[in-house]
Amino acid sequence: MPAVQETVDRVRAIDLDQYKWGFSTSIESEKAPKGLSEEVIRFISGKKGEPQWLLDWRFEALRRWRTLEEPNWARVHHPKIEYDELYYYAAPKKGGGPASLDEVDPELLKTFEKLGIPLKEQAVLAGVEGARVAVDAVFDSVSVATTYKEELAKAGVIFCSISEAVREHPDLVRKYLGSVVPVTDNFFATLNSAVFTDGSFVYVPKGVRCPMELSTYFRINEQNTGQFERTLIIADKGSYVSYLEGCTAPKRDENQLHAAVVELVALDDAEIKYSTVQNWFPGDKEGKGGIYNFVTKRGDCRGKNSKISWTQVETGSAITWKYPSCILRGDNSQGEFYSIAVSNGHQQVDSGTKMLHLGKNTVSRIISKGIAAGRSDNTYRGLVSAHRKAAGARNFTNCDSLLIGQECGAHTVPYIESKNATAVFEHEATTSKIAEDQLFYCTQRGLNEEEAVALIVNGFVKDVLQQLPMEFAVEAQKLIAVSLEGSVG
Amino acid sequence: MLEIRNLHAEIDGKPILKGVSLAVKPGEVAAIMGPNGSGKSTLSYVIAGKDEYEVTEGEVLLDGESLLGMDPDERAAKGLFLAFQYPLEIPGVATMTFLKAALNAQRKKRGEDEIAPADFIRSVNRAADKLGISREMLRRALNVGFSGGEKKRMEILQMALLEPRMCVLDETDSGLDIDALRIVAEGVNSLRAKNRAFLVITHYQRLLSHIVPDTVHVMADGRIAKSGGPELANELEAKGYADFAARPAA
Ligand SMILES: Nc1ncnc2c1ncn2[C@@H]1O[C@H](COP(=O)(O)OP(=O)(O)OP(=O)(O)O)[C@@H](O)[C@H]1O
Ligand SMILES: [Mg+2]
């Protein structure tokens, strides 16, 4: 899966700024009017031909959102977001939902190509073995191309855009949408519920092991358009699915808001692995113009013996506010969170996880590796809690931070709550610096400073990289190196 | 091969090297002895290009080419190797991975192709066997949890693999037991060659009875105070450094 590899090469090749994908396509787009109102929501819902229940659901969210305040507890700072100045819907005019890639706007394909996204899936289309990654590409807000659907359909796996799911599988959507992240969960999730435009839907039926890794690339393209993705993944009893998400965005002057919601549901004995490589525009050298990434990701281990793993490599965004969480409801269920968060320049990252132990003998594991360089701020915030009934709950948390240079900061904020005396929670944390002596040792052996930093950093994040699917891991490793370019010397 | 001319260097404004002059010919093994704090490690760091030392006067030439303007990695690619007195740990990076990265980085700088994986493994294994380094150790993170002696052996392994022309060894013998000392000395001796030179910093005659030097220099208070043949090492062993106690510059 060469997506990230190609992107990395491209970044290397175009040596203009810290972030080198500053272009936008000239595809005409169709926008809803600026700002947030019943009319805009009606417009979005109408565009998608949604049923009344969903429109009502959105209205309810809007009503609740108007009563909420933007949270301010995270260690991030940004200019006030003018929600009335944003566009909440933009769709490429052509290619509203083509049946095949041939029908996709060539301009659009070119954009993907520039990004190195293998949407064209040369390999896949040519039928090359080993390139079997299904891509549900989201261009701005509308899914314009989906590959490998038939193969998945054979296995009974549903993988489509959420709009399509609303039309084709309304019962599943209605049953599970908002069941993990309720409409009123938090400011950004509620906003998303009101205006979500598109995203992915996955359903893996009972006993089915999804025959390939499912993958989505996100890209924000339209100027001033908030991106409100909504993803819903359901693994029915005894099933397994691995889902990969990766993203890039073009350069912009104004900050761009991204408030996605991802809901995962694992029933009895099911397992979901969700991996993210996130590389949005972090802002220029002064920290201007990057993406604001306020995401709600939550997995519900609803059934007994179920398992949900989050693995994330975060290298982008001006501001990241993100806490992929697990609700360990089923007895013996397991939650995992593996994270690498790299911050450089003026980036602000406040990320972590929540593990809520509700069922008996539930187990969670948190491995977080924060790397701060430049003048960035990197905070790990984690909550582990055991409910009264969570007898025998266990958690192991390991949080390591690595500082590169003198002007960055790393912070660890663990919260632990236990209402059951038999729960056992362990927490380890370290903060280290790349020592001058370590760098000198490596350079004496022939590595240049950047290679030396990359090598040391890769050693630092090894435990997490190992959790990613192989190809993804190799590319994530390179992406990390690119993100840290220019952090020493 | 290596020529050091009237080298002055300081750290945080404090002069440490105060006019070191020294030449090492191709094929030569030169030893540097001298009391603690006389500037031996500093000299090795300055030769290798460590950032925090400021050279205020003098020259360091490798085959007539000045090293002082080069970054440490360029010097390494030119064939300079420093075996550290205190080798550093690189957590999470398997020794094999580190060795390969270093070797290929040097080859790249010299415009050579990357080494073929099979050749790489063969040469690492060969060098490791000679030095009594186990395969298991090669898979572990570099120097992490290695004993003092194991770290020193690992330095020699790297030296053998990188095939430098100018090898500077800073107290590679300290912390070694008798067997390890013999193994390390054999490792060095087997690398002795017409076109390769060694600068061996040590406190002990013991090492020099295994690696017999061509010349011995005594460093005191940031200068070479005396030079001679191997017999000078014996003399020092008997008499100590009393004669070279810091004295005002002549
Ligand atoms: N970072 C530093 N700041 C101040 N002084 C330093 C620094 N590094 C070294 N020195 C001083 O420089 C002098 C020479 O140190 P150096 O390590 O070169 O000695 P050495 O001959 O290698 O000693 P040893 O035999 O103990 O290894 C010492 O007085 C030491 O304290
Ligand atoms: Mg020393």
Coordinates of C-alpha atoms in Angstrom, one line a residue, chain A residues 26-423:
Chain A
S26 CA -10.0 23.6 -9.4
I27 CA -13.0 21.3 -9.3
E28 CA -16.2 23.3 -9.1
S29 CA -18.0 22.7 -5.9
E30 CA -21.4 23.1 -4.7
K31 CA -21.8 24.6 -1.3
A32 CA -24.5 25.1 1.3
P33 CA -24.8 28.7 2.4
K34 CA -22.4 29.8 5.2
G35 CA -23.2 29.2 8.8
L36 CA -25.3 26.8 10.8
S37 CA -29.1 26.8 10.7
E38 CA -32.1 24.6 10.2
E39 CA -32.0 25.5 6.5
V40 CA -28.4 24.3 6.1
I41 CA -29.2 21.0 7.8
R42 CA -32.3 20.6 5.6
F43 CA -30.1 21.3 2.6
I44 CA -27.5 18.7 3.6
S45 CA -30.1 16.1 4.5
G46 CA -32.1 16.8 1.3
K47 CA -28.9 16.5 -0.9
K48 CA -28.5 13.1 0.5
G49 CA -32.1 12.1 0.3
E50 CA -32.3 11.2 3.9
P51 CA -35.3 9.8 5.7
Q52 CA -37.3 12.0 8.1
W53 CA -35.9 10.2 11.2
L54 CA -32.4 11.3 10.4
L55 CA -33.4 14.8 9.7
D56 CA -35.1 14.9 13.1
W57 CA -32.0 13.4 14.6
R58 CA -29.9 16.2 13.1
F59 CA -32.3 18.9 14.3
E60 CA -32.2 17.5 17.8
A61 CA -28.4 17.7 17.7
L62 CA -28.5 21.3 16.5
R63 CA -30.9 22.2 19.3
R64 CA -28.6 20.6 21.9
W65 CA -25.4 22.1 20.4
R66 CA -26.8 25.6 20.8
T67 CA -26.9 25.0 24.5
L68 CA -23.3 23.8 24.7
E69 CA -20.1 25.6 25.3
E70 CA -16.9 24.8 23.5
P71 CA -14.7 22.9 25.9
N72 CA -11.6 24.6 27.2
W73 CA -9.9 22.0 29.4
A74 CA -7.4 20.8 26.9
R75 CA -4.0 22.2 26.8
V76 CA -4.5 23.9 23.4
H77 CA -5.0 27.4 22.4
H78 CA -6.5 28.8 19.2
P79 CA -8.3 31.9 18.0
K80 CA -12.0 31.7 18.5
I81 CA -13.7 29.6 15.8
E82 CA -16.5 31.5 14.1
Y83 CA -19.0 28.8 13.5
D84 CA -21.2 31.0 11.5
E85 CA -18.4 31.8 9.1
L86 CA -17.9 28.2 8.1
Y87 CA -19.5 26.2 5.3
Y88 CA -20.9 23.0 6.5
Y89 CA -21.4 21.3 3.1
A90 CA -19.4 21.2 -0.1
A91 CA -19.6 18.6 -2.7
P92 CA -17.7 18.3 -6.0
K93 CA -20.3 19.1 -8.6
K94 CA -19.3 16.3 -11.0
G95 CA -19.1 12.7 -9.8
G96 CA -21.9 12.8 -7.3
G97 CA -21.7 9.0 -7.0
P98 CA -20.3 7.3 -9.9
A99 CA -20.7 3.6 -10.4
S100 CA -17.1 3.1 -11.3
L101 CA -13.7 4.9 -11.4
D102 CA -14.2 5.7 -15.1
E103 CA -17.0 8.0 -14.1
V104 CA -14.9 9.9 -11.6
D105 CA -13.9 13.4 -12.5
P106 CA -10.4 13.3 -14.0
E107 CA -9.5 16.5 -12.1
L108 CA -10.3 14.7 -8.9
L109 CA -8.2 11.7 -9.8
K110 CA -5.3 14.0 -10.6
T111 CA -5.6 15.5 -7.1
F112 CA -5.4 12.1 -5.6
E113 CA -2.5 11.3 -7.8
K114 CA -0.6 14.5 -6.7
L115 CA -1.1 13.3 -3.1
G116 CA 0.2 9.9 -3.9
I117 CA -3.1 8.4 -2.9
P118 CA -3.4 5.2 -4.9
L119 CA -7.1 5.8 -5.5
K120 CA -6.6 4.9 -9.1
E121 CA -5.4 1.8 -7.5
Q122 CA -3.3 0.9 -10.5
A123 CA -2.2 -2.2 -8.7
V124 CA -5.7 -3.2 -7.6
L125 CA -7.3 -2.5 -11.0
A126 CA -4.6 -4.4 -12.7
G127 CA -5.6 -7.3 -10.4
V128 CA -2.2 -7.4 -8.8
E129 CA -2.2 -9.8 -5.8
G130 CA -1.2 -8.3 -2.5
A131 CA -2.7 -4.9 -3.3
R132 CA -6.1 -5.8 -1.9
V133 CA -6.9 -2.8 0.1
A134 CA -10.3 -1.6 -0.4
V135 CA -10.4 2.2 -0.6
D136 CA -13.4 4.2 0.2
A137 CA -12.0 7.6 -0.7
V138 CA -13.7 10.6 0.7
F139 CA -13.1 13.8 -1.3
D140 CA -14.3 16.6 0.8
S141 CA -17.6 15.5 1.9
V142 CA -18.9 13.0 -0.7
S143 CA -17.7 9.5 -1.3
V144 CA -16.9 9.5 -5.0
A145 CA -15.3 6.1 -5.5
T146 CA -15.4 2.7 -3.9
T147 CA -13.4 -0.2 -4.9
Y148 CA -13.5 -3.9 -4.1
K149 CA -17.1 -3.7 -3.1
E150 CA -18.0 -6.9 -4.8
E151 CA -15.3 -9.0 -3.3
L152 CA -16.4 -7.7 0.1
A153 CA -20.0 -8.4 -0.7
K154 CA -19.1 -12.0 -1.4
A155 CA -18.0 -12.3 2.2
G156 CA -21.1 -10.4 3.3
V157 CA -19.1 -7.4 4.4
I158 CA -20.8 -4.1 3.9
F159 CA -18.3 -1.3 3.2
C160 CA -19.8 1.9 1.8
S161 CA -20.3 5.6 2.5
I162 CA -22.6 6.3 5.4
S163 CA -25.0 8.1 3.1
E164 CA -25.3 5.0 1.0
A165 CA -25.8 3.0 4.2
V166 CA -28.6 5.3 5.2
R167 CA -30.3 4.4 1.9
E168 CA -29.4 0.8 1.6
H169 CA -29.2 -0.4 5.2
P170 CA -31.4 1.9 7.2
D171 CA -32.1 -0.6 9.9
L172 CA -28.5 -1.2 10.8
V173 CA -27.7 2.6 10.7
R174 CA -30.7 3.5 12.8
K175 CA -29.9 0.8 15.3
Y176 CA -26.3 1.7 15.8
L177 CA -25.8 5.4 14.8
G178 CA -25.3 7.4 18.0
S179 CA -25.3 4.3 20.2
V180 CA -21.7 4.7 21.1
V181 CA -21.3 8.5 20.8
P182 CA -24.7 9.9 21.8
V183 CA -25.9 13.0 20.1
T184 CA -25.2 15.1 23.2
D185 CA -21.9 13.6 24.0
N186 CA -19.7 16.6 23.7
F187 CA -19.6 20.0 21.9
F188 CA -17.8 18.7 18.8
A189 CA -19.7 15.4 18.6
T190 CA -23.0 17.2 18.8
L191 CA -21.9 19.6 16.1
N192 CA -21.0 16.6 14.0
S193 CA -24.3 14.9 14.6
A194 CA -26.1 18.0 13.3
V195 CA -24.1 18.5 10.1
F196 CA -22.1 15.3 9.3
T197 CA -21.8 15.0 5.6
D198 CA -20.2 11.7 4.9
G199 CA -17.9 9.0 6.1
S200 CA -17.6 5.2 6.1
F201 CA -19.9 2.5 7.1
V202 CA -18.8 -1.1 7.8
Y203 CA -20.8 -4.1 8.8
V204 CA -19.1 -7.5 9.3
P205 CA -21.6 -10.2 9.7
K206 CA -21.5 -13.0 12.3
G207 CA -18.4 -15.2 12.2
V208 CA -16.9 -13.5 9.2
R209 CA -13.2 -12.5 9.1
C210 CA -13.0 -9.6 6.8
P211 CA -10.9 -10.8 3.8
M212 CA -8.8 -7.6 3.5
E213 CA -7.8 -4.5 5.4
L214 CA -10.3 -1.7 4.8
S215 CA -8.9 1.7 4.1
T216 CA -10.1 5.2 3.8
Y217 CA -8.2 8.3 2.9
F218 CA -9.5 11.6 4.0
R219 CA -8.6 14.9 2.5
I220 CA -9.9 18.3 3.1
N221 CA -10.1 20.4 0.0
E222 CA -12.7 23.0 0.0
Q223 CA -11.7 26.4 1.4
N224 CA -13.3 27.2 4.7
T225 CA -15.2 24.0 4.9
G226 CA -15.4 22.2 8.2
Q227 CA -15.1 18.5 7.7
F228 CA -17.6 16.4 9.6
E229 CA -17.0 12.8 8.9
R230 CA -19.1 10.2 10.5
T231 CA -17.8 6.6 10.6
L232 CA -19.7 3.6 12.0
I233 CA -18.2 0.2 12.2
I234 CA -20.1 -2.8 13.5
A235 CA -18.4 -6.2 14.0
D236 CA -21.1 -8.8 14.6
K237 CA -20.6 -11.8 16.8
G238 CA -17.3 -13.7 16.3
S239 CA -16.2 -11.4 13.4
Y240 CA -13.0 -9.6 12.8
V241 CA -12.1 -6.5 10.8
S242 CA -9.0 -4.2 10.5
Y243 CA -9.6 -0.7 9.3
L244 CA -7.0 1.8 8.2
E245 CA -7.5 5.5 8.0
G246 CA -5.0 8.1 6.7
C247 CA -5.2 11.7 5.7
T248 CA -3.5 14.7 4.1
A249 CA -4.7 18.2 3.4
P250 CA -3.7 21.1 1.2
K251 CA -2.3 24.3 2.5
R252 CA -4.7 27.0 3.6
D253 CA -4.5 30.4 5.2
E254 CA -7.4 30.1 7.4
N255 CA -7.6 27.4 10.0
Q256 CA -9.8 24.5 9.2
L257 CA -12.0 22.8 11.6
H258 CA -12.3 19.1 11.5
A259 CA -14.8 17.4 13.9
A260 CA -15.2 13.8 13.1
V261 CA -17.0 11.1 15.0
V262 CA -16.0 7.5 14.8
E263 CA -18.2 4.8 16.4
L264 CA -17.1 1.2 16.8
V265 CA -19.3 -1.6 18.0
A266 CA -17.9 -5.1 18.8
L267 CA -20.4 -7.8 19.7
D268 CA -19.6 -11.1 21.4
D269 CA -16.2 -12.5 20.5
A270 CA -15.7 -9.9 17.8
E271 CA -12.5 -7.9 17.2
I272 CA -12.0 -4.5 15.6
K273 CA -8.6 -3.1 14.9
Y274 CA -8.6 0.6 13.9
S275 CA -5.4 2.2 12.7
T276 CA -4.9 5.8 11.9
V277 CA -2.0 7.6 10.2
Q278 CA -2.9 11.2 10.5
N279 CA -0.9 13.8 8.6
W280 CA -2.9 17.0 8.2
F281 CA -1.4 20.3 7.5
P282 CA 0.2 21.4 10.8
G283 CA 0.5 25.1 9.9
D284 CA 3.3 27.0 8.5
K285 CA 6.5 27.9 10.3
E286 CA 4.6 30.5 12.4
G287 CA 1.9 28.0 13.2
K288 CA -0.6 29.7 10.9
G289 CA -3.1 27.9 8.8
G290 CA -3.1 24.4 10.1
I291 CA -6.0 22.0 10.7
Y292 CA -7.9 22.0 13.9
N293 CA -8.6 18.4 14.6
F294 CA -11.3 17.8 17.2
V295 CA -12.3 14.2 16.9
T296 CA -14.5 11.9 19.0
K297 CA -13.5 8.3 18.5
R298 CA -15.1 5.6 20.7
G299 CA -15.4 1.9 20.6
D300 CA -17.9 -0.1 22.5
C301 CA -16.9 -3.7 23.4
R302 CA -20.6 -4.5 23.8
G303 CA -20.3 -8.3 23.8
K304 CA -18.4 -10.7 26.0
N305 CA -14.8 -11.5 24.9
S306 CA -14.8 -8.7 22.4
K307 CA -11.8 -6.6 21.6
I308 CA -11.1 -3.2 20.2
S309 CA -7.6 -1.8 19.4
W310 CA -6.9 1.7 18.5
T311 CA -3.5 2.4 16.9
Q312 CA -2.7 5.9 15.9
V313 CA 0.3 7.7 14.4
E314 CA -0.4 11.5 14.6
T315 CA 2.0 13.8 12.8
G316 CA -0.2 16.5 11.5
S317 CA -2.7 19.2 12.4
A318 CA -2.1 22.6 14.1
I319 CA -4.2 21.4 17.0
T320 CA -5.1 17.8 17.8
W321 CA -7.8 17.1 20.4
K322 CA -8.5 13.4 20.3
Y323 CA -9.1 10.6 22.7
P324 CA -10.0 7.3 21.1
S325 CA -11.7 5.4 23.9
C326 CA -13.0 2.0 24.7
I327 CA -16.1 1.1 26.7
L328 CA -15.4 -2.3 28.1
R329 CA -18.9 -3.4 28.7
G330 CA -18.8 -7.1 27.9
D331 CA -17.3 -9.5 30.4
N332 CA -13.7 -10.4 29.5
S333 CA -13.6 -7.7 26.9
Q334 CA -10.3 -6.0 26.0
G335 CA -9.4 -2.5 24.9
E336 CA -6.0 -1.4 23.6
F337 CA -4.6 2.0 22.7
Y338 CA -1.3 2.4 21.0
S339 CA -0.3 5.9 20.1
I340 CA 2.5 7.8 18.6
A341 CA 2.0 11.5 18.6
V342 CA 4.7 13.7 17.0
S343 CA 4.6 17.4 17.3
N344 CA 6.9 19.9 15.8
G345 CA 6.9 23.6 14.9
H346 CA 4.0 25.2 16.7
Q347 CA 1.8 22.2 16.8
Q348 CA -0.4 21.5 19.9
V349 CA -1.4 18.0 20.6
D350 CA -3.7 17.0 23.4
S351 CA -4.5 13.4 23.0
G352 CA -4.9 10.2 24.9
T353 CA -7.5 7.7 25.7
K354 CA -10.2 6.6 28.0
M355 CA -10.7 3.0 29.1
L356 CA -14.0 2.5 30.9
H357 CA -14.1 -0.9 32.6
L358 CA -17.7 -1.9 33.2
G359 CA -17.7 -5.7 32.8
K360 CA -15.9 -8.4 34.8
N361 CA -12.3 -9.3 34.1
T362 CA -12.0 -6.6 31.5
V363 CA -8.4 -5.8 30.4
S364 CA -7.0 -2.7 28.9
R365 CA -3.6 -1.7 27.7
I366 CA -2.3 1.8 26.9
I367 CA 1.1 2.5 25.2
S368 CA 1.6 6.1 24.4
K369 CA 4.7 7.6 22.9
G370 CA 4.8 11.4 22.6
I371 CA 7.5 13.1 20.7
A372 CA 7.9 16.9 20.9
A373 CA 10.2 18.9 18.9
G374 CA 10.5 22.6 17.8
R375 CA 8.2 24.8 19.9
S376 CA 5.4 22.3 20.1
D377 CA 3.4 21.2 23.1
N378 CA 2.5 17.5 23.5
T379 CA 0.1 16.3 26.2
Y380 CA -1.1 12.8 27.0
R381 CA -4.4 12.8 28.8
G382 CA -5.8 9.4 29.9
L383 CA -8.6 8.2 32.0
V384 CA -8.9 4.6 33.3
S385 CA -11.9 3.8 35.4
A386 CA -13.4 0.7 36.9
H387 CA -17.1 0.6 37.5
R388 CA -18.5 -1.0 40.7
K389 CA -19.2 -4.2 38.9
A390 CA -15.9 -4.5 37.1
A391 CA -14.4 -7.2 39.3
G392 CA -10.9 -8.2 38.2
A393 CA -10.5 -5.3 35.8
R394 CA -6.8 -4.7 34.8
N395 CA -5.1 -1.9 33.1
F396 CA -1.5 -1.4 32.2
T397 CA -0.5 2.1 31.0
N398 CA 2.9 3.1 29.7
C399 CA 3.4 6.7 28.7
D400 CA 6.8 7.8 27.4
S401 CA 7.7 11.2 26.1
L402 CA 10.8 12.2 24.1
L403 CA 11.9 15.8 23.8
I404 CA 14.0 17.1 21.0
G405 CA 15.4 20.5 21.6
Q406 CA 14.9 23.0 24.4
E407 CA 11.7 24.8 23.5
C408 CA 9.1 22.1 23.4
G409 CA 7.0 20.6 26.2
A410 CA 5.6 17.2 27.1
H411 CA 2.9 16.7 29.7
T412 CA 1.3 13.6 31.1
V413 CA -2.1 13.8 32.8
P414 CA -3.4 10.5 33.9
Y415 CA -6.7 10.1 35.7
I416 CA -7.5 6.9 37.5
E417 CA -10.8 6.1 39.2
S418 CA -11.6 2.7 40.7
K419 CA -14.8 1.8 42.3
N420 CA -14.0 -1.9 42.6
A421 CA -11.3 -3.0 45.0
T422 CA -10.3 -6.0 42.9
A423 CA -9.3 -3.8 40.0

